CSV table of C-alpha atoms in Angstrom, one decimal:
chain,number,residue,atom,x,y,z
A,1,THR,CA,-9.9,-192.4,27.0
A,2,PRO,CA,-8.3,-189.5,26.1
A,3,PRO,CA,-10.9,-186.8,24.1
A,4,PRO,CA,-10.3,-186.9,20.6
A,5,ALA,CA,-7.8,-184.4,19.0
A,6,PRO,CA,-9.5,-181.6,17.5
A,7,PRO,CA,-9.5,-181.5,13.6
A,8,ALA,CA,-6.6,-180.1,12.0
A,9,ARG,CA,-7.1,-176.3,10.8
A,10,SER,CA,-6.5,-175.6,7.1
A,11,GLN,CA,-3.3,-173.5,5.9
A,12,GLN,CA,-4.0,-170.7,3.9
A,13,PRO,CA,-1.3,-169.9,1.6
A,14,ASP,CA,0.7,-166.7,2.7
A,15,ILE,CA,0.7,-164.8,-0.2
A,16,PHE,CA,2.5,-162.0,1.0
A,17,ALA,CA,5.4,-163.4,2.3
A,18,SER,CA,7.4,-163.0,-0.4
A,19,LEU,CA,6.6,-159.6,-1.0
A,20,THR,CA,8.8,-156.4,-0.2
A,21,PHE,CA,7.4,-152.7,0.7
A,22,GLU,CA,7.9,-152.1,-2.8
A,23,ASP,CA,5.8,-154.7,-4.5
A,24,ASN,CA,2.6,-153.3,-6.4
A,25,PHE,CA,-0.5,-155.1,-7.1
A,26,ILE,CA,-1.6,-153.0,-9.8
A,27,GLY,CA,0.7,-154.1,-12.6
A,28,GLY,CA,-0.6,-157.4,-12.3
A,29,GLY,CA,2.6,-159.1,-10.9
A,30,ARG,CA,2.7,-161.9,-8.4
A,31,PRO,CA,4.6,-162.5,-5.5
A,32,ALA,CA,8.2,-163.9,-6.3
A,33,THR,CA,8.1,-168.2,-5.3
A,34,ASN,CA,10.7,-169.7,-3.8
A,35,SER,CA,10.0,-173.1,-5.2
A,36,SER,CA,8.4,-175.0,-8.2
A,37,SER,CA,6.4,-176.7,-5.5
A,38,ASP,CA,4.1,-173.3,-5.0
A,39,SER,CA,0.8,-174.3,-5.2
A,40,LYS,CA,-1.8,-173.4,-8.2
A,41,ASP,CA,-4.2,-172.3,-5.2
A,42,GLN,CA,-1.8,-169.5,-3.8
A,43,VAL,CA,-1.2,-168.2,-7.4
A,44,GLN,CA,-5.2,-168.2,-8.3
A,45,LEU,CA,-6.0,-166.6,-4.4
A,46,PHE,CA,-3.2,-163.5,-5.5
A,47,ASP,CA,-5.0,-162.9,-8.9
A,48,LYS,CA,-8.2,-162.2,-7.0
A,49,ILE,CA,-6.4,-159.7,-5.1
A,50,ARG,CA,-6.9,-156.0,-6.8
A,51,MET,CA,-7.0,-152.9,-6.0
A,52,PRO,CA,-8.9,-150.3,-8.1
A,53,ARG,CA,-6.8,-148.6,-10.8
A,54,HIS,CA,-8.3,-145.2,-10.1
A,55,GLY,CA,-8.7,-142.7,-6.7
A,56,SER,CA,-11.0,-139.7,-7.0
A,57,LYS,CA,-11.9,-138.7,-10.3
A,58,GLY,CA,-13.9,-135.2,-11.4
A,59,VAL,CA,-13.9,-132.4,-14.0
A,60,LEU,CA,-11.0,-130.2,-14.2
A,61,LEU,CA,-12.3,-128.1,-17.2
A,62,LYS,CA,-15.9,-128.3,-18.1
A,63,GLU,CA,-17.2,-127.9,-21.5
A,64,SER,CA,-19.1,-124.6,-21.1
A,65,LEU,CA,-15.9,-122.8,-19.7
A,66,GLY,CA,-13.4,-124.6,-22.0
A,67,GLU,CA,-15.5,-123.7,-25.3
A,68,GLY,CA,-15.9,-127.1,-26.4
A,69,MET,CA,-13.1,-128.5,-24.4
A,70,GLU,CA,-13.7,-130.6,-21.4
A,71,VAL,CA,-10.9,-132.0,-19.2
A,72,GLN,CA,-11.4,-134.7,-16.6
A,73,TYR,CA,-8.6,-136.2,-14.3
A,74,ALA,CA,-8.5,-139.0,-12.2
A,75,PHE,CA,-6.0,-140.1,-9.9
A,76,ILE,CA,-4.2,-143.7,-11.0
A,77,ARG,CA,-3.1,-145.6,-8.5
A,78,GLN,CA,0.8,-146.6,-9.6
A,79,ASP,CA,4.3,-145.2,-9.2
A,80,SER,CA,5.4,-142.6,-10.9
A,81,ILE,CA,7.9,-143.1,-13.6
A,82,TYR,CA,10.1,-140.0,-11.8
A,83,SER,CA,9.7,-140.8,-8.4
A,84,LYS,CA,7.9,-143.1,-5.7
A,85,THR,CA,6.9,-139.7,-3.8
A,86,MET,CA,4.7,-138.6,-6.6
A,87,SER,CA,1.6,-139.0,-7.6
A,88,VAL,CA,0.0,-139.8,-11.2
A,89,VAL,CA,-2.9,-137.9,-12.4
A,90,GLU,CA,-4.4,-139.0,-15.7
A,91,LEU,CA,-5.9,-136.2,-17.8
A,92,THR,CA,-8.7,-137.0,-20.5
A,93,PHE,CA,-9.2,-134.5,-23.0
A,94,LEU,CA,-12.7,-134.0,-25.2
A,95,SER,CA,-13.7,-131.9,-27.3
A,96,LYS,CA,-16.6,-131.1,-29.5
A,97,VAL,CA,-14.0,-128.6,-31.9
A,98,GLU,CA,-10.6,-128.9,-33.1
A,99,VAL,CA,-8.2,-127.7,-30.8
A,100,ARG,CA,-4.6,-127.4,-31.4
A,101,ASP,CA,-1.5,-126.8,-28.9
A,102,ILE,CA,-2.9,-127.9,-25.7
A,103,HIS,CA,-0.2,-127.3,-23.2
A,104,MET,CA,0.3,-126.8,-19.3
A,105,THR,CA,1.1,-123.3,-18.4
A,106,SER,CA,1.2,-120.9,-15.0
A,107,VAL,CA,1.9,-123.8,-12.9
A,108,ASP,CA,1.7,-122.2,-9.1
A,109,VAL,CA,3.8,-125.0,-7.4
A,110,LYS,CA,4.0,-123.9,-3.9
A,111,GLN,CA,6.9,-126.3,-2.9
A,112,MET,CA,5.2,-128.9,-4.7
A,113,GLU,CA,7.0,-131.1,-7.3
A,114,VAL,CA,5.4,-130.9,-10.7
A,115,ARG,CA,5.9,-132.8,-13.8
A,116,LYS,CA,3.9,-131.5,-16.7
A,117,PHE,CA,1.8,-133.7,-19.3
A,118,ASP,CA,3.6,-133.8,-22.7
A,119,LYS,CA,1.9,-131.2,-25.2
A,120,ILE,CA,-0.6,-132.1,-27.4
A,121,PRO,CA,-0.2,-131.0,-31.1
A,122,VAL,CA,-3.8,-131.3,-32.3
A,123,LEU,CA,-6.7,-133.1,-30.6
A,124,HIS,CA,-9.2,-133.3,-33.9
A,125,ALA,CA,-13.1,-132.5,-32.8
A,126,HIS,CA,-15.6,-135.2,-31.3
A,127,GLN,CA,-12.2,-137.2,-30.3
A,128,SER,CA,-10.0,-137.8,-26.9
A,129,THR,CA,-7.2,-138.3,-25.9
A,130,THR,CA,-5.2,-138.7,-22.4
A,131,ALA,CA,-1.8,-137.5,-20.8
A,132,ASN,CA,-0.5,-138.3,-17.3
A,133,LEU,CA,0.5,-135.6,-14.8
A,134,HIS,CA,3.0,-136.3,-12.0
A,135,ILE,CA,2.9,-134.2,-8.8
A,136,ASP,CA,4.5,-134.5,-5.4
A,137,PHE,CA,2.3,-132.6,-3.2
A,138,LYS,CA,5.1,-133.0,0.0
A,139,GLY,CA,2.5,-135.1,1.9
A,140,SER,CA,0.0,-132.0,2.0
A,141,GLU,CA,-3.5,-131.6,0.8
A,142,ARG,CA,-2.6,-128.4,-0.8
A,143,LYS,CA,-4.1,-127.4,-4.2
A,144,LEU,CA,-2.2,-127.4,-7.9
A,145,LYS,CA,-3.1,-124.1,-9.7
A,146,PHE,CA,-2.1,-123.8,-13.3
A,147,SER,CA,-3.4,-123.0,-16.8
A,148,ILE,CA,-4.3,-124.9,-19.8
A,149,GLY,CA,-3.2,-123.3,-22.6
A,150,THR,CA,-4.2,-123.5,-26.2
A,151,THR,CA,-2.9,-122.1,-29.2
A,152,ASP,CA,-4.8,-118.3,-28.3
A,153,ARG,CA,-6.8,-119.5,-25.2
A,154,THR,CA,-5.5,-120.3,-21.5
A,155,TYR,CA,-7.8,-121.5,-18.5
A,156,PRO,CA,-7.1,-121.8,-15.4
A,157,VAL,CA,-7.8,-124.6,-12.9
A,158,THR,CA,-7.3,-126.2,-9.8
A,159,LEU,CA,-6.3,-129.7,-8.7
A,160,ALA,CA,-7.5,-130.3,-5.4
A,161,PRO,CA,-6.0,-134.1,-3.9
A,162,LYS,CA,-8.2,-136.1,-0.9
A,163,ALA,CA,-6.0,-137.6,2.0
A,164,GLY,CA,-6.4,-141.2,0.3
A,165,ASP,CA,-4.8,-140.0,-3.2
A,166,LEU,CA,-2.0,-139.3,-1.4
A,167,LEU,CA,-1.7,-142.8,0.2
A,168,LYS,CA,1.0,-145.4,-1.1
A,169,SER,CA,0.3,-149.2,-0.7
A,170,HIS,CA,3.1,-151.1,0.8
A,171,PRO,CA,1.9,-155.2,0.7
A,172,MET,CA,3.5,-157.3,3.5
A,173,SER,CA,3.1,-160.4,5.0
A,174,ILE,CA,0.8,-161.0,8.3
A,175,SER,CA,3.7,-161.6,10.4
A,176,ALA,CA,5.5,-158.1,9.0
A,177,PHE,CA,2.0,-156.5,9.9
A,178,ASP,CA,2.4,-157.9,13.2
A,179,THR,CA,5.8,-157.1,14.1
A,180,ALA,CA,5.7,-153.2,12.8
A,181,ARG,CA,2.3,-152.8,14.7
A,182,LYS,CA,3.7,-153.7,17.5
A,183,ARG,CA,6.2,-151.0,17.4
A,184,LEU,CA,3.5,-148.2,16.7
A,185,THR,CA,3.0,-147.5,21.2
A,186,GLY,CA,1.4,-144.3,22.3
A,187,MET,CA,-1.3,-144.7,19.4
A,188,GLN,CA,-4.9,-145.2,19.1
A,189,GLU,CA,-6.2,-148.6,16.8
A,190,THR,CA,-9.2,-148.4,15.1
A,191,SER,CA,-10.2,-152.0,14.1
A,192,PHE,CA,-13.1,-152.7,11.2
A,193,VAL,CA,-14.3,-156.2,9.0
A,194,THR,CA,-13.8,-155.9,5.4
A,195,SER,CA,-14.2,-158.3,2.6
A,196,LYS,CA,-10.9,-160.3,2.1
A,197,GLU,CA,-11.2,-159.8,-1.7
A,198,THR,CA,-11.1,-156.3,-3.5
A,199,SER,CA,-13.1,-155.4,-6.5
A,200,THR,CA,-11.8,-154.2,-9.6
A,201,GLU,CA,-12.9,-151.3,-12.1
């Protein structure tokens, strides 16, 4: 008698099949469905996949140097409203004293493109506020030097991106990835194992 047929392998839904290069996980969007018969499991599986909202974080201006005002920064993993080549940096302003007319000045662009954060008219004592800075680093890890100004003070600061902050996500199906990989000839390849799900912050 012929040997028994091997058990059928369970098919995992290809949740990336309908994604384009411009699709983004950050906004909580889901892949476009092709028919009403798409399973609930497919939607639930996609909902588990999220990228961390922030890249590198740090302190741009220390409280001791800012005379009571501290400025923190965080690279945000989302598309800029100005250009897809721009990185979004969220600045958080905290102060122990009242500060007025917070703005960005003395920007040393060095072949970079910069969209300044909106002026903050007033930051009351023991409060905080955020503002977004948009920067096109032109694919380089060069530092952005500028000053944070107030009514009567200026504080020089330097913002340095890490290589990972300059990368953009390009979700694609497994088949599209395999096709793109075959075009990459003459390059070295490194493999590693990671979990299927990415934790959120």
